[in-house]
Amino acid sequence: MLGRLRYEVESESMNEVVKQVHSRIRSLKPYTVREVGDDIIKMDKNENPYDLPESLKREITEAAAKRSWSRYPPIVASELHEKIARYTGWIPEGVIAGNGSDEMILMILMSFLGEGKRLVVPTPSFPMFTYIATLIGATVVQVPLNDDFSYNPDALSDAFLDGGDLLVICSPNNPTGGLFPLDRLEDILERTTAPVIMDEAYYEFSRVTALSLVEKYPNLIIFRTFSKAFSLAGQRIGYGLMSPELAVEIGKVKLPFNIDVFSITAAMRLLENTGILGETIEGIIRERDRLIRSMNQIEDVTVYPTASNFILFRTPYESTSVCDDILRDGILIRDLSANPALRGTLRVTTSRPSDNDRFLGSLSRIMNERGRG
Ligand SMILES: *Cc1c(COP(=O)(O)O)cnc(C)c1O
């Protein structure tokens, strides 16, 4: 063993090497989210508040323990692809699983984009698409949503058909919750062979999918994830559904062994037990609707429609300070004010009934105090 290294590179030579990191990367702001301790109720990341049942976790751990940990996982997680195919109704040859759908985003963007290529995205939307496109030197064309945060299909369609190389639509959109109309998606697909991604990370809550269109339009790719409704954010599994021919090409971009033995096991066991999730998901949807009704009754709170497990809302106050006030009550929600288009807005994820009650109590107290102050 070496003794503890003392890192004393002169600052000048360090700057020299840092300068050699690609300018695209140096100009990016690190992607971060606020981290808090376990004593805080987390309603900020759109996760499922319910962990998997203890018995299923044990089953997964035992199944993973039976596999050799000294051996690589399969190069392609074909068994998992089979199970995803059965769950979605798609064909296994058209499934690719990734280390979270974030890795799917990376694979697809690397496959279609690069310098001089144009990604068309609505804004505000999930920032990872713009982040990765910037990383790989593509040009990002951002198309604003309507003032009420609903999609503007005409504007998006016009921007894409005017030389776009890839279009990404999150439906339901994160962080706004709105759906993109499927008939308008089909209009776009009728008019171009350029690739379109529908990110359906919240499909299990919205129950709206464009999957049936993939058969007719091989330039359509669907993304889903195990991180939200499926309670597996900690295991990092996402997947893409696409034409088998396209899957062959995208498969070349995927790093070998990209999903570890444990995550593959967890995802497969979960797909054999989706029954246990049905009730949880129903419950979350009911709670979300209760949250919306109650938030609508709080003075100064404006709630935007959502087809997901989270709710975007606005208050007349500066959202960072509202978020901090709610955190002082032990609840973390997402302050979205970093994006100028979202100034004044916050996003809250539906949690357990008792958590939701605490959030409602906190929000109404804070609005009440500010209203009087
Ligand atoms: C959460 C989220 C993802 C990322 O999912 P992972 O599978 O955890 O990487 C992708 N897209 C959208 C729209 C999301 O909200």
PDB file of N, CA and C and ligand atoms in Angstrom, residues 100-102 126 170 174 199 201-202 225 227-228 236-237, ligand 1:
ATOM      1  N   GLY A 100     -30.806   2.639 -16.142  1.00  0.00           N
ATOM      2  CA  GLY A 100     -31.719   3.770 -16.046  1.00  0.00           C
ATOM      3  C   GLY A 100     -32.088   4.220 -17.444  1.00  0.00           C
ATOM      4  N   SER A 101     -33.223   4.916 -17.582  1.00  0.00           N
ATOM      5  CA  SER A 101     -33.489   5.414 -18.934  1.00  0.00           C
ATOM      6  C   SER A 101     -32.526   6.540 -19.264  1.00  0.00           C
ATOM      7  N   ASP A 102     -31.852   7.086 -18.258  1.00  0.00           N
ATOM      8  CA  ASP A 102     -30.796   8.064 -18.556  1.00  0.00           C
ATOM      9  C   ASP A 102     -29.766   7.469 -19.523  1.00  0.00           C
ATOM     10  N   PHE A 126     -37.755  17.578 -19.326  1.00  0.00           N
ATOM     11  CA  PHE A 126     -36.723  16.854 -18.590  1.00  0.00           C
ATOM     12  C   PHE A 126     -35.340  17.309 -19.083  1.00  0.00           C
ATOM     13  N   CYS A 170     -41.543  14.211 -23.804  1.00  0.00           N
ATOM     14  CA  CYS A 170     -41.885  13.473 -22.584  1.00  0.00           C
ATOM     15  C   CYS A 170     -43.389  13.559 -22.414  1.00  0.00           C
ATOM     16  N   ASN A 174     -42.292  16.014 -17.771  1.00  0.00           N
ATOM     17  CA  ASN A 174     -41.697  16.341 -16.483  1.00  0.00           C
ATOM     18  C   ASN A 174     -40.983  17.680 -16.662  1.00  0.00           C
ATOM     19  N   ASP A 199     -40.760   9.758 -24.373  1.00  0.00           N
ATOM     20  CA  ASP A 199     -40.311   9.325 -23.054  1.00  0.00           C
ATOM     21  C   ASP A 199     -41.545   9.154 -22.167  1.00  0.00           C
ATOM     22  N   ALA A 201     -41.826   7.825 -19.068  1.00  0.00           N
ATOM     23  CA  ALA A 201     -41.343   7.420 -17.740  1.00  0.00           C
ATOM     24  C   ALA A 201     -42.498   7.244 -16.747  1.00  0.00           C
ATOM     25  N   TYR A 202     -43.614   7.937 -17.010  1.00  0.00           N
ATOM     26  CA  TYR A 202     -44.736   7.898 -16.069  1.00  0.00           C
ATOM     27  C   TYR A 202     -45.942   7.155 -16.651  1.00  0.00           C
ATOM     28  N   THR A 225     -39.247   3.344 -17.722  1.00  0.00           N
ATOM     29  CA  THR A 225     -38.279   3.154 -16.640  1.00  0.00           C
ATOM     30  C   THR A 225     -38.882   2.367 -15.480  1.00  0.00           C
ATOM     31  N   SER A 227     -37.871   3.269 -12.513  1.00  0.00           N
ATOM     32  CA  SER A 227     -37.523   4.169 -11.404  1.00  0.00           C
ATOM     33  C   SER A 227     -38.712   4.875 -10.769  1.00  0.00           C
ATOM     34  N   LYS A 228     -39.828   4.927 -11.449  1.00  0.00           N
ATOM     35  CA  LYS A 228     -40.919   5.734 -10.916  1.00  0.00           C
ATOM     36  C   LYS A 228     -41.994   4.788 -10.358  1.00  0.00           C
ATOM     37  N   ARG A 236     -31.593   1.317 -10.957  1.00  0.00           N
ATOM     38  CA  ARG A 236     -31.197   1.868 -12.257  1.00  0.00           C
ATOM     39  C   ARG A 236     -31.533   0.960 -13.441  1.00  0.00           C
ATOM     40  N   ILE A 237     -32.810   0.858 -13.776  1.00  0.00           N
ATOM     41  CA  ILE A 237     -33.205   0.118 -14.973  1.00  0.00           C
ATOM     42  C   ILE A 237     -34.197   0.961 -15.779  1.00  0.00           C
TER      43      ILE A 237
HETATM   44  C1  LIG B   1     -37.126  10.206 -14.027  1.00  0.00           C
HETATM   45  C2  LIG B   1     -37.116  10.365 -15.481  1.00  0.00           C
HETATM   46  C3  LIG B   1     -36.216   9.653 -16.296  1.00  0.00           C
HETATM   47  C4  LIG B   1     -35.033   8.927 -15.726  1.00  0.00           C
HETATM   48  O1  LIG B   1     -35.281   7.685 -15.342  1.00  0.00           O
HETATM   49  P1  LIG B   1     -34.121   6.673 -14.912  1.00  0.00           P
HETATM   50  O2  LIG B   1     -34.598   5.396 -15.497  1.00  0.00           O
HETATM   51  O3  LIG B   1     -34.114   6.695 -13.430  1.00  0.00           O
HETATM   52  O4  LIG B   1     -32.819   7.103 -15.501  1.00  0.00           O
HETATM   53  C5  LIG B   1     -36.335   9.776 -17.660  1.00  0.00           C
HETATM   54  N1  LIG B   1     -37.244  10.576 -18.219  1.00  0.00           N
HETATM   55  C6  LIG B   1     -38.098  11.300 -17.470  1.00  0.00           C
HETATM   56  C7  LIG B   1     -39.098  12.183 -18.137  1.00  0.00           C
HETATM   57  C8  LIG B   1     -38.062  11.224 -16.079  1.00  0.00           C
HETATM   58  O5  LIG B   1     -38.879  11.983 -15.358  1.00  0.00           O
END
